[in-house]
mmCIF file of C-alpha atoms in Angstrom:
data_model
loop_
_atom_site.group_PDB
_atom_site.id
_atom_site.type_symbol
_atom_site.label_atom_id
_atom_site.label_comp_id
_atom_site.label_asym_id
_atom_site.label_seq_id
_atom_site.Cartn_x
_atom_site.Cartn_y
_atom_site.Cartn_z
ATOM 1 C CA UNK A 1 0.000 0.000 0.000
ATOM 2 C CA UNK A 2 1.397 3.376 -1.023
ATOM 3 C CA UNK A 3 2.002 5.918 1.738
ATOM 4 C CA UNK A 4 0.180 9.225 1.362
ATOM 5 C CA UNK A 5 1.684 12.526 2.494
ATOM 6 C CA UNK A 6 -0.222 15.602 3.651
ATOM 7 C CA UNK A 7 2.703 17.802 2.599
ATOM 8 C CA UNK A 8 0.754 20.092 0.268
ATOM 9 C CA UNK A 9 0.637 23.869 0.252
ATOM 10 C CA UNK A 10 -2.947 24.242 -0.972
ATOM 11 C CA UNK A 11 -6.235 22.377 -1.058
ATOM 12 C CA UNK A 12 -6.274 21.668 -4.793
ATOM 13 C CA UNK A 13 -2.872 20.002 -4.615
ATOM 14 C CA UNK A 14 -3.955 17.979 -1.584
ATOM 15 C CA UNK A 15 -7.280 16.879 -3.129
ATOM 16 C CA UNK A 16 -5.628 15.967 -6.419
ATOM 17 C CA UNK A 17 -3.022 13.821 -4.668
ATOM 18 C CA UNK A 18 -5.493 12.286 -2.218
ATOM 19 C CA UNK A 19 -7.937 11.576 -5.055
ATOM 20 C CA UNK A 20 -5.326 9.580 -6.986
ATOM 21 C CA UNK A 21 -4.397 7.663 -3.843
ATOM 22 C CA UNK A 22 -8.052 6.895 -3.073
ATOM 23 C CA UNK A 23 -8.760 5.808 -6.664
ATOM 24 C CA UNK A 24 -5.805 3.411 -6.742
ATOM 25 C CA UNK A 25 -6.705 1.850 -3.404
ATOM 26 C CA UNK A 26 -10.437 1.740 -4.260
ATOM 27 C CA UNK A 27 -9.898 -0.100 -7.543
ATOM 28 C CA UNK A 28 -7.572 -2.526 -5.763
ATOM 29 C CA UNK A 29 -10.582 -3.860 -3.841
ATOM 30 C CA UNK A 30 -12.631 -4.618 -6.987
ATOM 31 C CA UNK A 31 -11.832 -8.084 -8.400
ATOM 32 C CA UNK A 32 -10.353 -8.267 -11.894
ATOM 33 C CA UNK A 33 -11.601 -11.741 -12.773
ATOM 34 C CA UNK A 34 -14.785 -13.093 -14.307
ATOM 35 C CA UNK A 35 -17.485 -12.113 -15.001
ATOM 36 C CA UNK A 36 -15.690 -8.927 -16.075
ATOM 37 C CA UNK A 37 -18.103 -7.919 -18.825
ATOM 38 C CA UNK A 38 -21.245 -8.203 -16.741
ATOM 39 C CA UNK A 39 -20.033 -7.293 -13.259
ATOM 40 C CA UNK A 40 -16.492 -6.194 -12.442
ATOM 41 C CA UNK A 41 -16.095 -3.815 -15.381
ATOM 42 C CA UNK A 42 -19.385 -2.211 -14.354
ATOM 43 C CA UNK A 43 -18.227 -1.888 -10.742
ATOM 44 C CA UNK A 44 -15.074 -0.104 -11.893
ATOM 45 C CA UNK A 45 -16.946 2.258 -14.219
ATOM 46 C CA UNK A 46 -17.999 5.086 -11.869
ATOM 47 C CA UNK A 47 -14.826 5.046 -9.734
ATOM 48 C CA UNK A 48 -12.750 5.423 -12.906
ATOM 49 C CA UNK A 49 -14.765 8.418 -14.178
ATOM 50 C CA UNK A 50 -13.200 10.810 -11.703
ATOM 51 C CA UNK A 51 -15.191 12.715 -9.132
ATOM 52 C CA UNK A 52 -14.151 15.101 -6.386
ATOM 53 C CA UNK A 53 -13.672 12.373 -3.752
ATOM 54 C CA UNK A 54 -14.051 14.926 -0.970
ATOM 55 C CA UNK A 55 -15.761 12.428 1.374
ATOM 56 C CA UNK A 56 -12.688 10.210 1.789
ATOM 57 C CA UNK A 57 -10.573 13.382 1.965
ATOM 58 C CA UNK A 58 -12.729 14.484 4.932
ATOM 59 C CA UNK A 59 -12.026 11.162 6.667
ATOM 60 C CA UNK A 60 -8.262 11.582 6.202
ATOM 61 C CA UNK A 61 -8.132 15.262 7.159
ATOM 62 C CA UNK A 62 -10.377 14.799 10.202
ATOM 63 C CA UNK A 63 -8.170 11.973 11.428
ATOM 64 C CA UNK A 64 -4.979 13.985 11.029
ATOM 65 C CA UNK A 65 -6.636 17.090 12.494
ATOM 66 C CA UNK A 66 -6.710 15.337 15.885
ATOM 67 C CA UNK A 67 -3.207 13.884 15.598
ATOM 68 C CA UNK A 68 -4.172 10.555 14.043
ATOM 69 C CA UNK A 69 -2.400 8.617 11.296
ATOM 70 C CA UNK A 70 -4.247 9.028 7.957
ATOM 71 C CA UNK A 71 -2.809 5.681 6.871
ATOM 72 C CA UNK A 72 -4.972 4.018 9.548
ATOM 73 C CA UNK A 73 -8.013 5.929 8.257
ATOM 74 C CA UNK A 74 -7.530 4.921 4.616
ATOM 75 C CA UNK A 75 -9.644 1.755 4.809
ATOM 76 C CA UNK A 76 -12.609 3.673 6.230
ATOM 77 C CA UNK A 77 -12.102 6.434 3.654
ATOM 78 C CA UNK A 78 -12.301 3.888 0.834
ATOM 79 C CA UNK A 79 -15.445 2.408 2.385
ATOM 80 C CA UNK A 80 -17.088 5.842 2.209
ATOM 81 C CA UNK A 81 -16.007 6.282 -1.420
ATOM 82 C CA UNK A 82 -17.333 2.898 -2.538
ATOM 83 C CA UNK A 83 -20.587 3.438 -0.648
ATOM 84 C CA UNK A 84 -20.878 6.748 -2.487
ATOM 85 C CA UNK A 85 -20.415 4.998 -5.844
ATOM 86 C CA UNK A 86 -22.964 2.329 -4.887
ATOM 87 C CA UNK A 87 -25.411 5.079 -3.955
ATOM 88 C CA UNK A 88 -24.847 6.869 -7.277
ATOM 89 C CA UNK A 89 -25.608 3.733 -9.290
ATOM 90 C CA UNK A 90 -28.899 3.137 -7.488
ATOM 91 C CA UNK A 91 -29.761 6.834 -7.259
ATOM 92 C CA UNK A 92 -29.389 7.207 -11.034
ATOM 93 C CA UNK A 93 -31.799 4.322 -11.582
ATOM 94 C CA UNK A 94 -34.312 5.652 -9.051
ATOM 95 C CA UNK A 95 -34.179 9.142 -10.571
ATOM 96 C CA UNK A 96 -33.970 7.946 -14.201
ATOM 97 C CA UNK A 97 -30.892 10.155 -14.605
ATOM 98 C CA UNK A 98 -29.211 10.397 -18.004
ATOM 99 C CA UNK A 99 -25.669 11.492 -17.189
ATOM 100 C CA UNK A 100 -23.171 10.837 -14.432
ATOM 101 C CA UNK A 101 -19.718 12.409 -14.392
ATOM 102 C CA UNK A 102 -20.080 13.485 -18.008
ATOM 103 C CA UNK A 103 -21.086 10.092 -19.436
ATOM 104 C CA UNK A 104 -24.247 8.013 -19.807
ATOM 105 C CA UNK A 105 -25.401 6.543 -16.508
ATOM 106 C CA UNK A 106 -24.582 2.898 -15.835
ATOM 107 C CA UNK A 107 -28.136 1.646 -16.360
ATOM 108 C CA UNK A 108 -28.355 3.433 -19.718
ATOM 109 C CA UNK A 109 -25.098 1.796 -20.833
ATOM 110 C CA UNK A 110 -25.755 -1.731 -19.571
ATOM 111 C CA UNK A 111 -29.433 -1.994 -18.639
ATOM 112 C CA UNK A 112 -31.147 -1.642 -15.278
ATOM 113 C CA UNK A 113 -30.744 -5.251 -14.126
ATOM 114 C CA UNK A 114 -26.951 -5.377 -14.554
ATOM 115 C CA UNK A 115 -26.549 -1.888 -13.035
ATOM 116 C CA UNK A 116 -28.537 -2.857 -9.921
ATOM 117 C CA UNK A 117 -26.444 -6.005 -9.537
ATOM 118 C CA UNK A 118 -23.190 -4.041 -9.894
ATOM 119 C CA UNK A 119 -24.403 -1.569 -7.273
ATOM 120 C CA UNK A 120 -25.279 -4.413 -4.896
ATOM 121 C CA UNK A 121 -21.793 -5.871 -5.379
ATOM 122 C CA UNK A 122 -20.221 -2.501 -4.535
ATOM 123 C CA UNK A 123 -22.176 -2.444 -1.290
ATOM 124 C CA UNK A 124 -20.924 -5.944 -0.520
ATOM 125 C CA UNK A 125 -17.329 -4.740 -0.900
ATOM 126 C CA UNK A 126 -17.991 -1.836 1.477
ATOM 127 C CA UNK A 127 -18.460 -4.361 4.271
ATOM 128 C CA UNK A 128 -15.491 -6.423 3.106
ATOM 129 C CA UNK A 129 -13.349 -3.286 3.357
ATOM 130 C CA UNK A 130 -14.634 -2.504 6.853
ATOM 131 C CA UNK A 131 -13.662 -6.004 7.964
ATOM 132 C CA UNK A 132 -10.073 -5.118 7.066
ATOM 133 C CA UNK A 133 -10.181 -2.501 9.805
ATOM 134 C CA UNK A 134 -9.995 -5.321 12.353
ATOM 135 C CA UNK A 135 -6.380 -5.971 11.340
ATOM 136 C CA UNK A 136 -5.503 -2.251 11.307
ATOM 137 C CA UNK A 137 -7.282 -0.795 14.335
ATOM 138 C CA UNK A 138 -8.031 -1.952 17.846
ATOM 139 C CA UNK A 139 -10.820 -4.538 17.533
ATOM 140 C CA UNK A 140 -13.247 -2.482 19.654
ATOM 141 C CA UNK A 141 -12.587 0.619 17.550
ATOM 142 C CA UNK A 142 -12.948 -1.381 14.323
ATOM 143 C CA UNK A 143 -16.337 -2.675 15.514
ATOM 144 C CA UNK A 144 -17.379 0.832 16.558
ATOM 145 C CA UNK A 145 -16.452 2.221 13.107
ATOM 146 C CA UNK A 146 -18.309 -0.620 11.376
ATOM 147 C CA UNK A 147 -21.476 0.009 13.392
ATOM 148 C CA UNK A 148 -21.125 3.754 12.892
ATOM 149 C CA UNK A 149 -20.911 3.456 9.105
ATOM 150 C CA UNK A 150 -23.947 1.172 9.141
ATOM 151 C CA UNK A 151 -25.847 3.947 10.922
ATOM 152 C CA UNK A 152 -24.627 6.483 8.350
ATOM 153 C CA UNK A 153 -25.793 4.252 5.496
ATOM 154 C CA UNK A 154 -29.161 3.638 7.159
ATOM 155 C CA UNK A 155 -29.668 7.391 7.547
ATOM 156 C CA UNK A 156 -28.892 7.851 3.856
ATOM 157 C CA UNK A 157 -31.527 5.297 2.861
ATOM 158 C CA UNK A 158 -34.083 6.965 5.138
ATOM 159 C CA UNK A 159 -33.434 10.325 3.504
ATOM 160 C CA UNK A 160 -33.610 8.806 0.040
ATOM 161 C CA UNK A 161 -36.923 7.163 0.927
ATOM 162 C CA UNK A 162 -38.396 10.560 1.799
ATOM 163 C CA UNK A 163 -36.941 12.154 -1.335
ATOM 164 C CA UNK A 164 -38.446 9.467 -3.586
ATOM 165 C CA UNK A 165 -41.649 9.102 -1.589
ATOM 166 C CA UNK A 166 -42.554 12.757 -2.007
ATOM 167 C CA UNK A 167 -42.373 12.357 -5.784
ATOM 168 C CA UNK A 168 -44.342 9.092 -5.788
ATOM 169 C CA UNK A 169 -47.094 10.547 -3.547
ATOM 170 C CA UNK A 170 -47.036 13.946 -5.328
ATOM 171 C CA UNK A 171 -46.225 15.719 -2.083
ATOM 172 C CA UNK A 172 -44.487 19.081 -1.819
ATOM 173 C CA UNK A 173 -42.624 19.284 1.510
ATOM 174 C CA UNK A 174 -42.261 22.383 3.642
ATOM 175 C CA UNK A 175 -38.900 23.785 4.751
ATOM 176 C CA UNK A 176 -38.799 21.804 7.987
ATOM 177 C CA UNK A 177 -39.555 18.519 6.213
ATOM 178 C CA UNK A 178 -36.952 19.292 3.572
ATOM 179 C CA UNK A 179 -34.261 20.017 6.154
ATOM 180 C CA UNK A 180 -34.959 16.771 8.022
ATOM 181 C CA UNK A 181 -34.656 14.879 4.736
ATOM 182 C CA UNK A 182 -31.443 16.542 3.606
ATOM 183 C CA UNK A 183 -29.779 16.024 6.995
ATOM 184 C CA UNK A 184 -30.471 12.292 6.706
ATOM 185 C CA UNK A 185 -29.677 11.914 3.029
ATOM 186 C CA UNK A 186 -26.655 14.188 2.613
ATOM 187 C CA UNK A 187 -25.749 15.771 5.947
ATOM 188 C CA UNK A 188 -24.647 12.420 7.323
ATOM 189 C CA UNK A 189 -22.856 10.565 4.553
ATOM 190 C CA UNK A 190 -21.408 13.631 2.839
ATOM 191 C CA UNK A 191 -20.296 15.440 5.980
ATOM 192 C CA UNK A 192 -20.959 14.377 9.565
ATOM 193 C CA UNK A 193 -20.204 10.711 8.818
ATOM 194 C CA UNK A 194 -16.754 10.990 7.206
ATOM 195 C CA UNK A 195 -15.659 13.766 9.591
ATOM 196 C CA UNK A 196 -16.637 11.893 12.750
ATOM 197 C CA UNK A 197 -15.251 8.635 11.397
ATOM 198 C CA UNK A 198 -11.787 10.135 10.881
ATOM 199 C CA UNK A 199 -11.919 11.822 14.279
ATOM 200 C CA UNK A 200 -12.912 8.550 15.990
ATOM 201 C CA UNK A 201 -9.896 6.781 14.521
ATOM 202 C CA UNK A 202 -7.695 9.558 15.921
ATOM 203 C CA UNK A 203 -9.255 9.173 19.384
ATOM 204 C CA UNK A 204 -10.973 12.567 19.524
ATOM 205 C CA UNK A 205 -12.952 13.506 22.630
ATOM 206 C CA UNK A 206 -16.758 13.451 22.730
ATOM 207 C CA UNK A 207 -16.946 17.240 22.538
ATOM 208 C CA UNK A 208 -14.556 17.326 19.575
ATOM 209 C CA UNK A 209 -16.590 14.596 17.859
ATOM 210 C CA UNK A 210 -19.730 16.691 18.232
ATOM 211 C CA UNK A 211 -18.013 19.820 16.911
ATOM 212 C CA UNK A 212 -16.457 18.089 13.892
ATOM 213 C CA UNK A 213 -19.800 16.372 13.282
ATOM 214 C CA UNK A 214 -21.686 19.672 13.248
ATOM 215 C CA UNK A 215 -19.037 21.086 10.934
ATOM 216 C CA UNK A 216 -19.456 18.128 8.588
ATOM 217 C CA UNK A 217 -23.235 18.275 8.611
ATOM 218 C CA UNK A 218 -23.174 21.933 7.588
ATOM 219 C CA UNK A 219 -20.849 21.358 4.643
ATOM 220 C CA UNK A 220 -22.788 18.241 3.642
ATOM 221 C CA UNK A 221 -26.008 20.240 3.443
ATOM 222 C CA UNK A 222 -24.184 23.122 1.752
ATOM 223 C CA UNK A 223 -22.770 20.729 -0.819
ATOM 224 C CA UNK A 224 -26.222 19.351 -1.669
ATOM 225 C CA UNK A 225 -27.751 22.807 -1.991
ATOM 226 C CA UNK A 226 -24.820 23.870 -4.184
ATOM 227 C CA UNK A 227 -25.319 20.721 -6.281
ATOM 228 C CA UNK A 228 -28.995 21.589 -6.762
ATOM 229 C CA UNK A 229 -28.032 25.081 -7.916
ATOM 230 C CA UNK A 230 -25.457 23.729 -10.352
ATOM 231 C CA UNK A 231 -28.141 21.466 -11.816
ATOM 232 C CA UNK A 232 -29.950 24.569 -13.041
ATOM 233 C CA UNK A 233 -27.133 26.965 -13.925
ATOM 234 C CA UNK A 234 -24.078 24.880 -14.891
ATOM 235 C CA UNK A 235 -23.468 24.240 -18.584
ATOM 236 C CA UNK A 236 -20.536 21.785 -18.294
ATOM 237 C CA UNK A 237 -22.748 18.713 -18.016
ATOM 238 C CA UNK A 238 -20.473 16.588 -20.219
ATOM 239 C CA UNK A 239 -17.367 17.337 -18.135
ATOM 240 C CA UNK A 240 -16.625 15.024 -15.235
ATOM 241 C CA UNK A 241 -16.123 16.806 -11.894
ATOM 242 C CA UNK A 242 -12.575 16.425 -10.615
ATOM 243 C CA UNK A 243 -10.779 17.030 -7.346
ATOM 244 C CA UNK A 244 -10.535 20.796 -6.948
ATOM 245 C CA UNK A 245 -11.966 21.576 -10.381
ATOM 246 C CA UNK A 246 -13.959 20.172 -13.277
ATOM 247 C CA UNK A 247 -17.475 20.330 -14.636
ATOM 248 C CA UNK A 248 -20.850 19.354 -13.288
ATOM 249 C CA UNK A 249 -21.215 16.002 -15.039
ATOM 250 C CA UNK A 250 -25.027 15.684 -14.954
ATOM 251 C CA UNK A 251 -27.743 16.884 -17.298
ATOM 252 C CA UNK A 252 -28.774 20.520 -16.841
ATOM 253 C CA UNK A 253 -32.268 20.805 -15.398
ATOM 254 C CA UNK A 254 -32.445 17.091 -14.674
ATOM 255 C CA UNK A 255 -33.867 17.772 -11.207
ATOM 256 C CA UNK A 256 -36.864 19.492 -12.789
ATOM 257 C CA UNK A 257 -37.431 16.663 -15.260
ATOM 258 C CA UNK A 258 -37.262 14.195 -12.356
ATOM 259 C CA UNK A 259 -39.663 16.300 -10.264
ATOM 260 C CA UNK A 260 -37.133 16.533 -7.421
ATOM 261 C CA UNK A 261 -38.279 18.368 -4.287
ATOM 262 C CA UNK A 262 -35.368 20.702 -3.609
ATOM 263 C CA UNK A 263 -35.008 23.905 -1.633
ATOM 264 C CA UNK A 264 -35.139 25.666 -4.999
ATOM 265 C CA UNK A 265 -38.631 24.319 -5.733
ATOM 266 C CA UNK A 266 -39.798 25.351 -2.252
ATOM 267 C CA UNK A 267 -38.485 28.896 -2.778
ATOM 268 C CA UNK A 268 -39.872 29.043 -6.319
ATOM 269 C CA UNK A 269 -43.392 27.903 -5.454
ATOM 270 C CA UNK A 270 -43.569 30.455 -2.630
ATOM 271 C CA UNK A 271 -42.657 33.300 -4.982
ATOM 272 C CA UNK A 272 -44.788 32.519 -8.038
ATOM 273 C CA UNK A 273 -48.252 33.968 -8.588
ATOM 274 C CA UNK A 274 -51.048 31.388 -8.423
ATOM 275 C CA UNK A 275 -51.231 30.772 -12.184
ATOM 276 C CA UNK A 276 -47.499 30.242 -12.535
ATOM 277 C CA UNK A 277 -47.343 28.191 -9.345
ATOM 278 C CA UNK A 278 -49.975 25.866 -10.788
ATOM 279 C CA UNK A 279 -47.926 25.503 -13.971
ATOM 280 C CA UNK A 280 -44.726 24.791 -12.024
ATOM 281 C CA UNK A 281 -46.441 22.150 -9.902
ATOM 282 C CA UNK A 282 -47.875 20.550 -13.034
ATOM 283 C CA UNK A 283 -44.414 20.305 -14.593
ATOM 284 C CA UNK A 284 -42.908 18.819 -11.424
ATOM 285 C CA UNK A 285 -45.717 16.253 -11.176
ATOM 286 C CA UNK A 286 -45.335 14.976 -14.741
ATOM 287 C CA UNK A 287 -43.382 11.866 -15.655
ATOM 288 C CA UNK A 288 -39.900 12.583 -16.947
ATOM 289 C CA UNK A 289 -40.643 11.775 -20.598
ATOM 290 C CA UNK A 290 -43.461 14.340 -20.663
ATOM 291 C CA UNK A 291 -41.309 17.240 -19.408
ATOM 292 C CA UNK A 292 -40.065 19.277 -22.370
ATOM 293 C CA UNK A 293 -36.943 21.399 -22.685
ATOM 294 C CA UNK A 294 -39.167 24.472 -22.786
ATOM 295 C CA UNK A 295 -40.736 23.401 -19.473
ATOM 296 C CA UNK A 296 -37.276 23.111 -17.913
ATOM 297 C CA UNK A 297 -36.131 26.441 -19.366
ATOM 298 C CA UNK A 298 -39.277 28.156 -18.076
ATOM 299 C CA UNK A 299 -38.743 26.832 -14.539
ATOM 300 C CA UNK A 300 -35.103 27.906 -14.553
ATOM 301 C CA UNK A 301 -36.047 31.365 -15.861
ATOM 302 C CA UNK A 302 -38.706 31.753 -13.156
ATOM 303 C CA UNK A 303 -36.273 30.644 -10.459
ATOM 304 C CA UNK A 304 -33.898 33.366 -11.670
ATOM 305 C CA UNK A 305 -36.532 36.095 -12.082
ATOM 306 C CA UNK A 306 -38.259 35.489 -8.725
ATOM 307 C CA UNK A 307 -35.013 35.449 -6.787
ATOM 308 C CA UNK A 308 -35.378 31.789 -5.782
ATOM 309 C CA UNK A 309 -31.839 30.980 -6.959
ATOM 310 C CA UNK A 310 -30.338 33.863 -5.017
ATOM 311 C CA UNK A 311 -32.286 32.860 -1.901
ATOM 312 C CA UNK A 312 -30.937 29.303 -2.131
ATOM 313 C CA UNK A 313 -27.420 30.605 -2.748
ATOM 314 C CA UNK A 314 -27.796 32.670 0.419
ATOM 315 C CA UNK A 315 -28.871 29.566 2.324
ATOM 316 C CA UNK A 316 -25.772 27.781 1.050
ATOM 317 C CA UNK A 317 -23.606 30.581 2.406
ATOM 318 C CA UNK A 318 -25.409 30.325 5.755
ATOM 319 C CA UNK A 319 -24.210 26.721 5.917
ATOM 320 C CA UNK A 320 -20.710 28.015 5.233
ATOM 321 C CA UNK A 321 -20.969 30.362 8.207
ATOM 322 C CA UNK A 322 -22.237 27.547 10.403
ATOM 323 C CA UNK A 323 -19.402 25.246 9.309
ATOM 324 C CA UNK A 324 -16.808 27.963 9.805
ATOM 325 C CA UNK A 325 -18.105 28.660 13.312
ATOM 326 C CA UNK A 326 -17.773 24.992 14.281
ATOM 327 C CA UNK A 327 -14.331 24.765 12.680
ATOM 328 C CA UNK A 328 -12.975 27.566 14.878
ATOM 329 C CA UNK A 329 -13.565 25.301 17.914
ATOM 330 C CA UNK A 330 -11.171 22.656 16.548
ATOM 331 C CA UNK A 331 -7.345 22.325 16.732
ATOM 332 C CA UNK A 332 -5.535 25.023 14.775
ATOM 333 C CA UNK A 333 -3.164 23.256 12.373
ATOM 334 C CA UNK A 334 -2.616 22.699 8.639
ATOM 335 C CA UNK A 335 -5.510 20.241 8.464
ATOM 336 C CA UNK A 336 -7.921 22.815 9.851
ATOM 337 C CA UNK A 337 -6.663 25.241 7.212
ATOM 338 C CA UNK A 338 -7.473 22.713 4.468
ATOM 339 C CA UNK A 339 -10.887 21.993 5.970
ATOM 340 C CA UNK A 340 -11.572 25.737 5.906
ATOM 341 C CA UNK A 341 -10.675 25.752 2.208
ATOM 342 C CA UNK A 342 -13.058 22.832 1.620
ATOM 343 C CA UNK A 343 -15.842 24.936 3.139
ATOM 344 C CA UNK A 344 -15.266 27.596 0.490
ATOM 345 C CA UNK A 345 -14.748 24.993 -2.227
ATOM 346 C CA UNK A 346 -18.210 23.534 -1.579
ATOM 347 C CA UNK A 347 -19.977 26.867 -1.942
ATOM 348 C CA UNK A 348 -21.175 28.699 -4.989
ATOM 349 C CA UNK A 349 -20.986 32.444 -5.548
ATOM 350 C CA UNK A 350 -23.855 33.319 -7.887
ATOM 351 C CA UNK A 351 -22.214 36.634 -8.726
ATOM 352 C CA UNK A 352 -18.924 35.089 -9.869
#
């Protein structure tokens, strides 16, 4: 196993180096035998497309922040990354998404049945990876990390159930319902989970675990809100997102076509006059194949005109402030500096 160094002057350099390390170690866990064509090649597909890989980076940085050895956190970091890729495969099927990291989604390339099976196999490897922790960490800590990641994954599925259920039952959630959903779906596995996991491996105190967890939850929510904004305003849908840079990698306006209940739709529906609100709801309630490009363009235009996009951008920045406040309570070292840069990296300035 290659040793990774945190000797980097800036975040982009760190993320680029960490991303390569994570990719190499992630692919090492995926078998290279048969059936390659129908399983293992599919399992390697998403991990090889790039991605920002900030979740495993949060595990490594949070471990080192509290004086831990990032080498001992690598296995858990890879588990988070492979769970993320599993979730993307299934999420794309559930949302009928067209693009992922600049290419056709796995189920569009290989069919739904093979994509589901490949996703299931990725989840199986997540647990295989976590079992390796028992030879790296104290057995009690390894068990604690395994149980903790199970809780993170369960929370993600609960949030996803709400997200999908609202569409199936044609329900439009209020702000409180939305926040509860996004904390479960994204706040945990994209923020609180990886941050607390790394800190646990380093032996952080209970108070430090709570602070780093609150920090992670804020950036996890901020990341999701930023992602929802990019879905409407970013044009680089065919460019795969990379560590520290890159495009969006998903189809523009796909959230509208899928009828996703986002903070943007909540803000938009509150601002529209009754006639336009009725039209927007009608578009969001239609099946994907019935939503036209003009429908999507109209919704995006209305979100811009009514100030819904700016309101959501402001909310994203509020998460930045919350994360920054929690970060100031943590040890002041080079890792905290990089975590502060990640906070800014996960935000979106609408005026830029």
